[in-house]
Short mmCIF file of C-alpha atoms and ligand atoms in Angstrom, two decimals:
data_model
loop_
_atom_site.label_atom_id
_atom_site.label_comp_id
_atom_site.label_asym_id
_atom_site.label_seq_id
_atom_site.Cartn_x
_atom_site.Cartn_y
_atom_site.Cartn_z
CA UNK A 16 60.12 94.66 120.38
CA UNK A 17 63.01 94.58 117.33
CA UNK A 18 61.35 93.62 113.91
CA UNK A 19 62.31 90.24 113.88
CA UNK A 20 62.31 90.49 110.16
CA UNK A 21 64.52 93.67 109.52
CA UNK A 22 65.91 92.85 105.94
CA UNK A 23 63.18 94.26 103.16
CA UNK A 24 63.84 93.80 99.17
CA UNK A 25 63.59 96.90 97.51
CA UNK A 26 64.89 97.63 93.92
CA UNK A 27 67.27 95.31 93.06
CA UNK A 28 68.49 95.24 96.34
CA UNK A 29 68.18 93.91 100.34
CA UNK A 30 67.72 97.39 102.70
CA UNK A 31 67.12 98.06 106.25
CA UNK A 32 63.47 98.03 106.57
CA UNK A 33 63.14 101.68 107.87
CA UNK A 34 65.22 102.85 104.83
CA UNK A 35 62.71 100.91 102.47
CA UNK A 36 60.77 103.99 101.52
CA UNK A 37 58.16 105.26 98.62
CA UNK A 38 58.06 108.88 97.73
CA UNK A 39 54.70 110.59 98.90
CA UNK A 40 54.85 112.17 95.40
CA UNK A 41 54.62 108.69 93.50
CA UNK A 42 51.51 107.65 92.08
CA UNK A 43 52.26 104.53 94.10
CA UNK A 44 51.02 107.01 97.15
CA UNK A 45 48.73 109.36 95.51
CA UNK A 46 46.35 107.06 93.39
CA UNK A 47 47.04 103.43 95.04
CA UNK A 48 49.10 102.52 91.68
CA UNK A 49 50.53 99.33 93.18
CA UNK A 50 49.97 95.50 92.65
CA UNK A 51 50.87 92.79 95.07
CA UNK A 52 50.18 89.13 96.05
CA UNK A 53 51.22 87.57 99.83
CA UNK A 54 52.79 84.38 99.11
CA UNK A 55 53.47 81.71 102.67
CA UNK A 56 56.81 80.60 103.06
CA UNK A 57 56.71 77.20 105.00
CA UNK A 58 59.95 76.58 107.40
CA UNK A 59 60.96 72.94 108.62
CA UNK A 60 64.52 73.31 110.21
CA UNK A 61 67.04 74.47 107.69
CA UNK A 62 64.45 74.52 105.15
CA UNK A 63 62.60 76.67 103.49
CA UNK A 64 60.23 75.94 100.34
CA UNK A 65 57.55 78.69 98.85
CA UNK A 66 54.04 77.67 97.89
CA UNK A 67 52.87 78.07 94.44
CA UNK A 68 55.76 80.74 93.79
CA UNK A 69 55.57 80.61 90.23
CA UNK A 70 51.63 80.95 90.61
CA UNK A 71 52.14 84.37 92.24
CA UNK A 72 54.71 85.59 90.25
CA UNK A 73 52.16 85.24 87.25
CA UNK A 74 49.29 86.85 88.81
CA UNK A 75 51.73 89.87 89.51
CA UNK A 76 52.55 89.86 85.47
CA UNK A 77 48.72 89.78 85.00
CA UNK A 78 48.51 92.48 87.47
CA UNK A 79 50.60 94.71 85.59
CA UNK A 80 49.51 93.87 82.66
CA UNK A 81 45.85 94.62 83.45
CA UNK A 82 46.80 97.62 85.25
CA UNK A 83 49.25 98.95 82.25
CA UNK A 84 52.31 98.51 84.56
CA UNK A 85 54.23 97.99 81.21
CA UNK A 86 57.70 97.95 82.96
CA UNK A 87 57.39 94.88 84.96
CA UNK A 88 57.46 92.58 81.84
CA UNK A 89 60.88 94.36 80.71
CA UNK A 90 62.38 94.24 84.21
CA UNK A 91 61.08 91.10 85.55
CA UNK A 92 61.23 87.84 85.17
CA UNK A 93 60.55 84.61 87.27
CA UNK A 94 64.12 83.64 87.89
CA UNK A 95 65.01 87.67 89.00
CA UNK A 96 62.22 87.23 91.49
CA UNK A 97 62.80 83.88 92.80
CA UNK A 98 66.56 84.98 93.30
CA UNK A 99 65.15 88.01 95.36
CA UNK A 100 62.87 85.76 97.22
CA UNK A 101 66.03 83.70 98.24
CA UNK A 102 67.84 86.62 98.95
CA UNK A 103 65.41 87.84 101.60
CA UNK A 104 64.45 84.40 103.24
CA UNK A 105 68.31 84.13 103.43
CA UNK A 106 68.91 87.19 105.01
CA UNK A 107 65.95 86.97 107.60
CA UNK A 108 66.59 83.32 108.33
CA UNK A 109 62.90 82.45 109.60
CA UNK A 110 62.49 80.18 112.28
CA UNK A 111 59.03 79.77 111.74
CA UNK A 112 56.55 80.03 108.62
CA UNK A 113 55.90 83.52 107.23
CA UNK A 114 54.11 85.18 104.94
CA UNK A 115 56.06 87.54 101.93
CA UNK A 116 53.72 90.48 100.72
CA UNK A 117 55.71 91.51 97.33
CA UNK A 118 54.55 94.43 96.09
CA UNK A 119 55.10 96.42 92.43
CA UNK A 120 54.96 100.50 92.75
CA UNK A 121 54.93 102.96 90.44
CA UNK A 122 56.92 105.14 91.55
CA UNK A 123 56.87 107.70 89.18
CA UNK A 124 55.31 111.20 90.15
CA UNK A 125 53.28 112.23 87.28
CA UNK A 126 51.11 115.17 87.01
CA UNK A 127 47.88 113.81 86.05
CA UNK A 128 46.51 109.76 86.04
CA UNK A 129 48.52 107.75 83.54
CA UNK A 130 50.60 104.55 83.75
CA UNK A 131 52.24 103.12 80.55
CA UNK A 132 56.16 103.29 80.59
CA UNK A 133 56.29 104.45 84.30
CA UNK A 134 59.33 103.67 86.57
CA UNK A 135 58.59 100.60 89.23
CA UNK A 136 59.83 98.88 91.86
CA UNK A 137 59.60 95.86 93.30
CA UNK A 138 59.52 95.61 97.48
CA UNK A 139 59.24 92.72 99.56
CA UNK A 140 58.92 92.45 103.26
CA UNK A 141 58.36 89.11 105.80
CA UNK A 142 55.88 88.86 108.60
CA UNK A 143 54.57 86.24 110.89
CA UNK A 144 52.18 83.80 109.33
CA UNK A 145 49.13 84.23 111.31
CA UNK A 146 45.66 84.15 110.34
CA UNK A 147 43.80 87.22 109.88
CA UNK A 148 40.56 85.09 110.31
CA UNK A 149 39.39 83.07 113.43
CA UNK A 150 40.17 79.53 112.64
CA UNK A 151 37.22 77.30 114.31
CA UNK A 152 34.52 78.94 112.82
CA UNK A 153 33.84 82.54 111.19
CA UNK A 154 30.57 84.98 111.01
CA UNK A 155 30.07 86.91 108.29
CA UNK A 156 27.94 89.65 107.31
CA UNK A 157 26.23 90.72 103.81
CA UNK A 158 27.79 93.59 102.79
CA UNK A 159 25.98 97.21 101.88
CA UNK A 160 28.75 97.41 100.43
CA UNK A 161 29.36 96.21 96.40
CA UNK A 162 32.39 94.72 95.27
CA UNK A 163 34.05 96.32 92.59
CA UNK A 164 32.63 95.49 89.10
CA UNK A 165 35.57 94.05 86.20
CA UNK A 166 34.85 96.82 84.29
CA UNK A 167 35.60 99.62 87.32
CA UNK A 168 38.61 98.19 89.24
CA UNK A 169 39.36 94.49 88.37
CA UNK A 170 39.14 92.07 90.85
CA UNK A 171 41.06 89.42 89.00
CA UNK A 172 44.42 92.33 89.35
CA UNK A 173 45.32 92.42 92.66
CA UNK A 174 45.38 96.55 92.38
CA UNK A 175 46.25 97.93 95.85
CA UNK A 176 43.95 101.44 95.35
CA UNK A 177 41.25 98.55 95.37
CA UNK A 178 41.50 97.54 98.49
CA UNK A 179 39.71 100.20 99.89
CA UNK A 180 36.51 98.39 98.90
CA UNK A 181 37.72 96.15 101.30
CA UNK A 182 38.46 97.56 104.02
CA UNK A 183 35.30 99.84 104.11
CA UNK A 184 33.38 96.29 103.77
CA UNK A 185 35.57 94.37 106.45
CA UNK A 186 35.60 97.80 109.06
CA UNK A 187 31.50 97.30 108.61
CA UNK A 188 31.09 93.59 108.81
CA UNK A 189 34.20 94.41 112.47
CA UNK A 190 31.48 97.38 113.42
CA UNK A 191 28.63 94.94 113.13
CA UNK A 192 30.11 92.50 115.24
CA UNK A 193 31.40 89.84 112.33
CA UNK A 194 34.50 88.37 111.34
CA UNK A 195 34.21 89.41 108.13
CA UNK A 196 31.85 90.18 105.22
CA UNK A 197 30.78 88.51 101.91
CA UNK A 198 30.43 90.66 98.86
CA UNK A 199 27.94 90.84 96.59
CA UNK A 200 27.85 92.03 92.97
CA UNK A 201 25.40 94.71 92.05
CA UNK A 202 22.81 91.67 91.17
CA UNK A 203 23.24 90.78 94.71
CA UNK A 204 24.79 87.52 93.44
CA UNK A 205 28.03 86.52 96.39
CA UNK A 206 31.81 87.41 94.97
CA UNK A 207 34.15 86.74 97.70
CA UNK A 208 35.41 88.19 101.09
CA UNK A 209 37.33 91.12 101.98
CA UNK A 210 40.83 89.30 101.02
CA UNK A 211 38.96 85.15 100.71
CA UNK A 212 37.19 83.35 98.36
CA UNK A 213 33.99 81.61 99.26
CA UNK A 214 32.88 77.96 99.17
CA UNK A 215 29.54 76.44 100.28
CA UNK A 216 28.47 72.30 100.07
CA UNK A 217 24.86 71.38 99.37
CA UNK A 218 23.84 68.30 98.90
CA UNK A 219 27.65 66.54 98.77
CA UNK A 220 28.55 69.34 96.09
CA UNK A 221 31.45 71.57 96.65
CA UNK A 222 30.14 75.19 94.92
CA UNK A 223 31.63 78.27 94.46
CA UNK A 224 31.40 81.80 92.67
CA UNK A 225 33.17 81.26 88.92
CA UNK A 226 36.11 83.54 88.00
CA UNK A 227 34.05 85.39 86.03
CA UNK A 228 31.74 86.97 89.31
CA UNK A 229 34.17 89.93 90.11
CA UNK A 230 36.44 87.70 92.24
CA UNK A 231 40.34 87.19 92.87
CA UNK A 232 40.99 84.02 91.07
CA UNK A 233 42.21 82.80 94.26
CA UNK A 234 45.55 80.72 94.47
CA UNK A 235 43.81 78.53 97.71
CA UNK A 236 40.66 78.64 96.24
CA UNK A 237 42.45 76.82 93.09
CA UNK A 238 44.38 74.48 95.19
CA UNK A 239 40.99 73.72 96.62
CA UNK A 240 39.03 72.94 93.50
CA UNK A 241 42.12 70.67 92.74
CA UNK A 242 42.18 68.15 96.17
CA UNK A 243 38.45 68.22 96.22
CA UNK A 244 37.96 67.07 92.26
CA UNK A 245 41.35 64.50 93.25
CA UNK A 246 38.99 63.50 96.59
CA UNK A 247 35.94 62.21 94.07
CA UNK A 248 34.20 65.36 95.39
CA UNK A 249 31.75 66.76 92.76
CA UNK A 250 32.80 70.49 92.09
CA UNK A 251 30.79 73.31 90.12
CA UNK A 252 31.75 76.68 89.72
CA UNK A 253 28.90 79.32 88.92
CA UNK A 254 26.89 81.92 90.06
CA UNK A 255 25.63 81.66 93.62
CA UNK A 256 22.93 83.28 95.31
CA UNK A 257 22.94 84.92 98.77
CA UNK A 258 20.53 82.99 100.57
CA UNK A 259 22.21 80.14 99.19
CA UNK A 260 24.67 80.28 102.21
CA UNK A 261 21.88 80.45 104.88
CA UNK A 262 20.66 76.97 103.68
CA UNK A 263 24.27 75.42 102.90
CA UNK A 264 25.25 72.79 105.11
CA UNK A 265 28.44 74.05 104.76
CA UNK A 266 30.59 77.20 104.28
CA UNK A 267 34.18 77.72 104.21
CA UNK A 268 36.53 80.40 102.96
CA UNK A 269 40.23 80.56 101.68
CA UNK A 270 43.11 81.82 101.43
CA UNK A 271 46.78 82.96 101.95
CA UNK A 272 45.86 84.73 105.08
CA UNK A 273 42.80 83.11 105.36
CA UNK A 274 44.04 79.53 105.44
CA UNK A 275 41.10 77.00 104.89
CA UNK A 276 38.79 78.70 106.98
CA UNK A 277 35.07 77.22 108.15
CA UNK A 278 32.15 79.44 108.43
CA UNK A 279 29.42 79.34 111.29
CA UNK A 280 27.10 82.06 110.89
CA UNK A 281 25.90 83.74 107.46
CA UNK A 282 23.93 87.25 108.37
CA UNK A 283 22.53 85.43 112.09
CA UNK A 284 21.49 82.51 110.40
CA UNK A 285 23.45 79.39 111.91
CA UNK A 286 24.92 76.96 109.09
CA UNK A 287 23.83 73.98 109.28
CA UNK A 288 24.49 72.65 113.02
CA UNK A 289 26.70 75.76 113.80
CA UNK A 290 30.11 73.32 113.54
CA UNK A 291 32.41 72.79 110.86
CA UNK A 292 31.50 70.15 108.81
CA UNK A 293 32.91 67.17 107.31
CA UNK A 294 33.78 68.47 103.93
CA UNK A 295 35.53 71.57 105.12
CA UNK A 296 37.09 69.45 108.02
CA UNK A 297 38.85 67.40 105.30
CA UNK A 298 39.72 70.01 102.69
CA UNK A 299 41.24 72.17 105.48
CA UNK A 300 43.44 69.17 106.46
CA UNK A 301 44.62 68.40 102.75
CA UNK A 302 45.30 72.45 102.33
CA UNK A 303 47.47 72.60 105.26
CA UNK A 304 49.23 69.25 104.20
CA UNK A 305 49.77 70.71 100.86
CA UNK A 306 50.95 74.02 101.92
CA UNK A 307 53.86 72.39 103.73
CA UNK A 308 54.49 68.95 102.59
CA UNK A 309 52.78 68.96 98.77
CA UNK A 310 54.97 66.08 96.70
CA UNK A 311 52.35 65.39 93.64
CA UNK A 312 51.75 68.67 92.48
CA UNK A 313 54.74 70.26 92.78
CA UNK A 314 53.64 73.56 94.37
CA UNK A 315 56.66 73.80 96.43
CA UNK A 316 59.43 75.87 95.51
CA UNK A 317 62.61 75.14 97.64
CA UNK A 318 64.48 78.32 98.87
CA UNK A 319 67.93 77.89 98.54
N1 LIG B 26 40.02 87.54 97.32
C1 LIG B 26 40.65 88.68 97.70
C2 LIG B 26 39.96 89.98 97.49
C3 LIG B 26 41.92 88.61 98.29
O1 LIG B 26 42.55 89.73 98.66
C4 LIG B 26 42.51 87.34 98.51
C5 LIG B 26 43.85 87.25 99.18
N2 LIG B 26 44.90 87.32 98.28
C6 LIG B 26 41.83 86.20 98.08
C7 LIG B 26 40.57 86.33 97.49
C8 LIG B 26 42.45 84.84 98.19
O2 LIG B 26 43.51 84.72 97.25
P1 LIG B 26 44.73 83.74 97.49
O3 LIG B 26 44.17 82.39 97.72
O4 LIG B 26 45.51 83.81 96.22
O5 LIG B 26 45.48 84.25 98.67
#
């Protein structure tokens, strides 16, 4: 079938997606020297508006600057990007909502592991917004293996070499027969998912890891925090144990990918009643509405 989204962003400029190329010799390639976010793009008919745009754009400065990606700063700014982001929703013309994985790669081929004052560039491509997560009710599995500690490879820098962790912890959790699996820091305290952050309720308390337990400081799992503390829902963020999530009565996950995403099964133990519960029911539906139709907070960017 044709790529129904053949117009990517590279540069400074709109290409032909099988012209929008990386050198095997960058460090982009050799060492995983890229950062990226995936940002939805909501379409209603003509329209097109971005959610938390801004919010992404800033956790690809922190990126960079985390990573020593020096050169974004100089080249970069918000209103560059959100032209570019125009640019390609223009040229694609989506009919329905999408996701936009925008990427930052050195592209630089240097002898040796080094970063500061390399060349960059910024690509961005458009794909169907679908889940990567089953929507009515996910399994997870404890992984063997450990998510990356802040002081190895950040978590809070969305560092593409990272992502192996990731995938070797997602291809186990797949192997096992889960949807997906939930890190856990070297203190066996729970970080996050492959590419979601974590939420459990106890007791009418929304809970989740703080920013500080080797986690993404997730865009959804901040818009959460948000329409729960606005719903009178009490929210604390701290450390949280493993077998915390076999005894929650409920679990959910988000993010971009993820959406708002309940959780059934923690390591074969059944949460609570083995359906999504009311908490996550409700928070799922206020995500969704505020992806798409969000007038209080303004989180939507319009594209035009
Ligand atoms: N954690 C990881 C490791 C991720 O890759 C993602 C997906 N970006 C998330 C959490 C969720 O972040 P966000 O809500 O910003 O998509």
């Amino acid at each position: 079938m044709a790529n129904p989204y053949p117009h990517v962003y590279l540069g400074d400029r709109i290409v032909a997606a099988e012209e929008a190329t990386v050198s095997v010799a960058s460090s982009a390639v050799l060492y995983g020297l890229s950062v990226y976010t995936v940002f939805p793009v909501h379409v209603a008919g003509a329209a097109h508006t971005a959610f938390r745009l801004d919010d992404h754009f800033r956790r690809i400065e922190e990126s960079c600057k985390i990573i020593g990606i020096d050169r974004f700063a100089t080249e970069w700014d918000f209103d560059r990007f959100y032209a570019a982001v125009v640019e390609l929703i223009g040229r694609n013309m989506p009919t329905t909502d999408v996701f936009v994985r925008a990427t930052v790669h050195v592209v630089e081929s240097i002898p040796g592991t080094k970063v500061r004052g390399c060349a960059i560039r910024l690509s961005m491509f458009v794909y169907d917004a679908v889940p990567i997560v089953p929507q009515d009710g996910m399994r997870l599995k404890s992984s063997p293996w450990r998510r990356i500690p802040d002081n190895a490879i950040p978590s809070r820098a969305k560092v593409n070499g990272a992502y192996v962790n990731s995938v070797l912890a997602k291809q186990d959790a797949i192997d096992s027969g889960y949807d997906d699996c939930v890190f856990l820091d070297g203190n066996g305290h729970v970080c996050e998912l492959s590419a979601a952050n974590i939420f459990l309720v106890r007791n009418d308390t929304l809970i989740t890891p703080d920013v500080s337990c080797d986690i993404l400081d997730g865009i959804n799992r901040r818009t959460i925090l948000t329409l729960a503390a606005e719903d009178g829902i009490p929210v604390v963020e701290r450390t949280v144990d493993l077998t915390e999530l076999y005894i929650a009565d409920e679990v959910f996950v988000t993010g971009t990918s993820a959406g708002a995403a309940p959780v059934i099964e923690v390591d074969g133990r059944v949460v609570a009643d083995g359906r999504p519960g009311p908490v996550s029911q409700a928070l799922r539906k206020r995500h969704s509405a505020a992806l798409r139709t969000d007038t209080l907070h303004g989180w939507l960017t319009t594209l035009a």
